[in-house]
Amino acid sequence: MLRVSDLEVSYGSHLALAGVSLEAAAGEVTALVGANGAGKTTLLNAISGLRRPSRGAIEWAGARLDGLRPDEIGRRGVIQVPEGRKLFPRMTVKENLEIGAYAPESRRRRAEGMDKVFSLFPRLKDRRSQAAGTLSGGEQQMLALGRAIMAWPSFLLMDEPTEGLAPRLAVDIFRVIRSLNEDGLGILLVSQEVRQTLALARRAYCLENGRIVLSGPGRELLADPGVRQAYLGL
Ligand code: ATP
């Protein structure tokens, strides 16, 4: 279980998260939806150690994560797939993937990880010697997800994995997310594809101005009139 309790994060005098609490079960997809600027990326960055909270606690599998460095959090199996991909553009696809396997255990399983990524994303296999910066937007998104898979995570934090992608490619990414979850991976998923995200999520949270305003089973939120109006334009 990933448990966030009463989390506060500020940028100077701006309170971006104002006491956020949520639970994401191991092995389940948990959705986080909310308008631009609601604080979704800030929350993922706080969990992965990129942002220091000023109050509150983050626990994974019963141990505290807050206060640890991002690489220490990664070694505990909690891996972020960042928004905007953050690849090394001049390095090849293969080299970018290898960087994902930085911890000793995942380094040992590097070849196996690479096979898994290439079976999920055959396009990456075809382009394994190509510089990451020359890939299409969709391929870069696949590579960012592939790099996270190379770390053999037990929990993934995914930030807008389909942003800027053609609908057909977004469908592919959602298919992979579903298949990773079927293999037992827990995922906290932030996405503007609210309908697909809520349909996939066992549990879901709506974030507004740094506060959780609604939570419940994904399918329940999908039927909620407020959610339908705010996020689905119905
Ligand atoms: P989006 O969907 O647009 O990515 P979000 O829900 O992920 O939005 P955040 O990026 O977490 O929102 O931002 C939450 C708030 O904090 C916003 O008001 C944003 O302007 C502010 N913010 C984010 N990063 C910084 C920063 N580095 N410095 C100052 N303010 C920031």
Coordinates of C-alpha atoms and ligand atoms in Angstrom, one line a residue:
M1 CA 0.0 0.0 0.0
L2 CA 1.2 3.5 -0.9
R3 CA -0.2 5.8 1.8
V4 CA 0.0 9.6 1.6
S5 CA -1.2 11.5 4.7
D6 CA -1.9 15.1 5.1
L7 CA 0.7 16.1 2.6
E8 CA 1.7 19.8 2.2
V9 CA 4.0 21.1 -0.5
S10 CA 4.7 24.8 -1.2
Y11 CA 6.5 26.7 -3.9
G12 CA 7.5 29.8 -2.0
S13 CA 4.3 31.3 -0.6
H14 CA 2.1 29.2 -3.0
L15 CA 0.6 26.2 -1.3
A16 CA 0.4 23.6 -4.1
L17 CA -0.7 20.7 -1.9
A18 CA -2.8 21.6 1.1
G19 CA -3.1 18.5 3.2
V20 CA -3.6 15.7 0.6
S21 CA -4.3 12.1 1.8
L22 CA -4.8 9.1 -0.4
E23 CA -4.2 5.4 -0.5
A24 CA -3.1 3.4 -3.6
A25 CA -3.1 -0.3 -3.1
A26 CA -0.2 -2.5 -4.3
G27 CA -1.2 -4.2 -7.5
E28 CA -4.1 -1.8 -8.3
V29 CA -4.5 1.1 -10.7
T30 CA -5.3 4.3 -8.8
A31 CA -6.3 7.4 -10.8
L32 CA -5.6 11.0 -10.0
V33 CA -7.6 13.5 -12.1
G34 CA -7.8 17.2 -11.9
A35 CA -7.6 20.4 -13.9
N36 CA -4.3 22.1 -15.0
G37 CA -2.4 23.4 -12.0
A38 CA -4.4 21.3 -9.5
G39 CA -1.2 19.8 -8.1
K40 CA -1.0 16.4 -9.7
T41 CA 2.6 16.6 -10.9
T42 CA 3.6 18.1 -7.5
L43 CA 2.0 15.1 -5.7
L44 CA 3.9 12.6 -7.9
N45 CA 7.1 14.5 -7.5
A46 CA 6.7 14.5 -3.7
I47 CA 6.2 10.7 -3.7
S48 CA 9.2 10.1 -5.9
G49 CA 11.4 12.4 -3.7
L50 CA 11.9 15.2 -6.3
R51 CA 9.9 17.7 -4.0
R52 CA 10.2 17.9 -0.3
P53 CA 6.9 18.2 1.6
S54 CA 6.7 20.7 4.4
R55 CA 4.2 18.5 6.3
G56 CA 2.7 15.1 6.2
A57 CA 3.9 11.5 5.5
I58 CA 4.4 9.2 2.6
E59 CA 4.6 5.4 3.2
W60 CA 5.2 2.5 0.9
A61 CA 4.9 -1.1 2.2
G62 CA 4.9 0.2 5.8
A63 CA 8.1 2.3 5.6
R64 CA 8.4 6.1 5.3
L65 CA 9.5 7.4 1.9
D66 CA 9.4 11.1 2.7
G67 CA 12.9 12.4 3.3
L68 CA 14.6 9.8 1.1
R69 CA 16.4 10.7 -2.1
P70 CA 14.8 9.8 -5.4
D71 CA 17.3 7.0 -6.1
E72 CA 16.6 5.5 -2.7
I73 CA 12.9 5.6 -3.3
G74 CA 13.6 4.0 -6.7
R75 CA 15.5 1.2 -5.1
R76 CA 12.4 0.5 -3.0
G77 CA 10.5 -0.2 -6.2
V78 CA 8.6 3.1 -6.5
I79 CA 9.5 4.6 -10.0
Q80 CA 8.2 7.7 -11.7
V81 CA 7.5 8.0 -15.4
P82 CA 8.0 11.7 -15.7
E83 CA 5.8 14.1 -17.6
G84 CA 7.5 15.4 -20.7
R85 CA 9.6 12.1 -20.9
K86 CA 13.0 13.5 -19.8
L87 CA 15.0 11.2 -22.0
F88 CA 18.7 11.6 -23.0
P89 CA 18.2 12.8 -26.6
R90 CA 21.7 12.1 -27.9
M91 CA 21.9 8.6 -26.4
T92 CA 20.4 5.6 -28.2
V93 CA 17.1 3.9 -27.3
K94 CA 19.1 1.0 -25.9
E95 CA 21.3 3.3 -23.8
N96 CA 18.3 5.1 -22.4
L97 CA 16.8 1.8 -21.4
E98 CA 20.0 0.7 -19.7
I99 CA 20.0 3.8 -17.6
G100 CA 16.6 2.6 -16.2
A101 CA 18.3 -0.5 -14.7
Y102 CA 20.6 1.4 -12.4
A103 CA 20.0 -0.5 -9.1
P104 CA 22.1 -3.7 -8.7
E105 CA 19.1 -6.1 -8.8
S106 CA 17.7 -4.6 -12.0
R107 CA 21.2 -4.4 -13.5
R108 CA 21.4 -8.2 -13.0
R109 CA 18.1 -8.6 -14.8
R110 CA 18.9 -6.1 -17.5
A111 CA 18.7 -8.5 -20.5
E112 CA 15.4 -9.9 -19.3
G113 CA 14.1 -6.3 -18.7
M114 CA 15.1 -5.3 -22.3
D115 CA 13.3 -8.4 -23.7
K116 CA 10.2 -7.4 -21.7
V117 CA 10.3 -3.8 -23.0
F118 CA 10.9 -4.9 -26.6
S119 CA 8.0 -7.4 -26.4
L120 CA 5.6 -4.6 -25.1
F121 CA 7.0 -2.1 -27.6
P122 CA 8.3 -3.8 -30.8
R123 CA 8.9 -0.3 -32.4
L124 CA 11.6 0.3 -29.8
K125 CA 13.3 -2.9 -30.7
D126 CA 13.4 -1.8 -34.4
R127 CA 14.9 1.6 -33.3
R128 CA 17.2 0.4 -30.6
S129 CA 20.3 2.0 -32.1
Q130 CA 18.6 5.3 -33.0
A131 CA 19.2 8.5 -30.9
A132 CA 16.2 9.0 -28.5
G133 CA 15.9 12.6 -29.7
T134 CA 15.0 11.5 -33.2
L135 CA 12.0 9.4 -32.1
S136 CA 8.4 10.5 -32.6
G137 CA 6.5 11.8 -29.6
G138 CA 4.7 8.5 -29.2
E139 CA 7.9 6.5 -29.4
Q140 CA 9.5 8.8 -26.8
Q141 CA 6.6 8.1 -24.5
M142 CA 7.0 4.4 -25.0
L143 CA 10.8 4.8 -24.3
A144 CA 10.1 6.7 -21.0
L145 CA 7.7 3.9 -19.9
G146 CA 10.2 1.3 -21.1
R147 CA 13.0 2.9 -19.0
A148 CA 10.8 2.7 -15.9
I149 CA 10.0 -1.0 -16.7
M150 CA 13.8 -1.7 -16.8
A151 CA 14.0 -0.8 -13.1
W152 CA 11.7 -3.7 -12.3
P153 CA 9.3 -1.5 -10.3
S154 CA 6.7 -2.7 -7.8
F155 CA 4.8 0.6 -8.1
L156 CA 4.7 3.1 -11.0
L157 CA 3.9 6.8 -10.8
M158 CA 2.7 7.8 -14.3
D159 CA 2.3 11.4 -15.3
E160 CA 0.3 12.1 -18.4
P161 CA 1.6 9.0 -20.4
T162 CA -0.6 9.8 -23.4
E163 CA -0.1 13.6 -23.5
G164 CA 0.2 14.9 -27.1
L165 CA -0.3 11.5 -28.7
A166 CA -2.6 10.6 -31.5
P167 CA -5.6 8.7 -30.2
R168 CA -4.4 5.4 -31.8
L169 CA -1.1 5.6 -29.9
A170 CA -2.9 6.6 -26.7
V171 CA -4.9 3.3 -27.0
D172 CA -1.6 1.4 -27.3
I173 CA -0.2 3.0 -24.2
F174 CA -3.4 2.2 -22.2
R175 CA -3.2 -1.4 -23.4
V176 CA 0.3 -1.6 -22.0
I177 CA -0.7 0.0 -18.7
R178 CA -3.5 -2.6 -18.4
S179 CA -1.1 -5.4 -19.2
L180 CA 1.5 -4.2 -16.7
N181 CA -1.3 -4.1 -14.1
E182 CA -2.4 -7.6 -14.9
D183 CA 1.1 -8.7 -14.2
G184 CA 0.7 -7.3 -10.7
L185 CA 2.2 -3.8 -11.0
G186 CA 0.5 -1.1 -8.9
I187 CA 0.1 2.2 -10.7
L188 CA -0.8 5.8 -9.7
L189 CA -2.0 7.2 -13.0
V190 CA -2.4 10.9 -13.8
S191 CA -4.0 11.5 -17.1
Q192 CA -6.2 13.9 -19.0
E193 CA -7.9 10.9 -20.7
V194 CA -10.3 11.0 -17.8
R195 CA -12.8 8.5 -19.2
Q196 CA -10.2 5.8 -19.9
T197 CA -8.4 6.4 -16.7
L198 CA -11.4 6.2 -14.5
A199 CA -12.6 3.1 -16.3
L200 CA -9.3 1.4 -15.6
A201 CA -8.9 2.5 -12.0
R202 CA -10.1 0.5 -9.0
R203 CA -10.0 3.7 -6.9
A204 CA -9.8 7.3 -8.0
Y205 CA -9.2 10.8 -6.6
C206 CA -10.1 14.2 -7.9
L207 CA -7.6 17.0 -7.0
E208 CA -8.7 20.6 -7.1
N209 CA -6.4 23.5 -6.0
G210 CA -4.2 21.2 -4.0
R211 CA -7.0 19.4 -2.2
I212 CA -8.8 16.1 -2.7
V213 CA -12.4 17.0 -3.3
L214 CA -13.8 13.6 -4.3
S215 CA -12.7 9.9 -4.1
G216 CA -14.3 6.5 -4.8
P217 CA -14.2 3.6 -7.1
G218 CA -13.2 4.7 -10.6
R219 CA -16.5 3.6 -12.2
E220 CA -18.5 5.5 -9.5
L221 CA -16.6 8.7 -10.3
L222 CA -17.2 8.1 -14.0
A223 CA -21.0 8.2 -13.2
D224 CA -20.7 11.2 -10.9
P225 CA -22.6 14.2 -12.4
G226 CA -20.0 16.7 -11.2
V227 CA -17.2 14.7 -12.7
R228 CA -19.0 14.2 -16.0
Q229 CA -19.6 17.9 -16.2
A230 CA -16.1 19.1 -15.1
Y231 CA -14.0 16.5 -16.9
L232 CA -16.0 14.8 -19.6
G233 CA -18.0 17.8 -20.9
L234 CA -21.3 16.1 -20.5
Ligands
ATP1 P1 -0.9 20.2 -15.2 O1 -2.0 19.3 -15.5 O2 -1.0 21.6 -15.8 O3 0.5 19.6 -15.3 P2 -0.8 19.8 -12.3 O4 -2.1 19.4 -11.7 O5 0.2 18.7 -12.5 O6 -1.0 20.6 -13.6 P3 1.3 21.1 -10.8 O7 2.3 21.1 -11.9 O8 1.5 20.2 -9.7 O9 -0.2 20.9 -11.3 O10 1.2 22.6 -10.2 C1 0.5 22.9 -9.1 C2 0.6 24.4 -8.8 O11 1.9 24.7 -8.4 C3 0.4 25.3 -10.0 O12 -0.3 26.5 -9.6 C4 1.7 25.6 -10.5 O13 1.8 26.9 -11.2 C5 2.6 25.6 -9.3 N1 3.9 25.2 -9.5 C6 4.3 24.0 -10.0 N2 5.7 23.9 -10.1 C7 6.2 25.1 -9.6 C8 7.5 25.6 -9.5 N3 8.5 24.9 -9.8 N4 7.6 26.8 -9.0 C9 6.5 27.6 -8.6 N5 5.2 27.1 -8.8 C10 5.0 25.9 -9.3

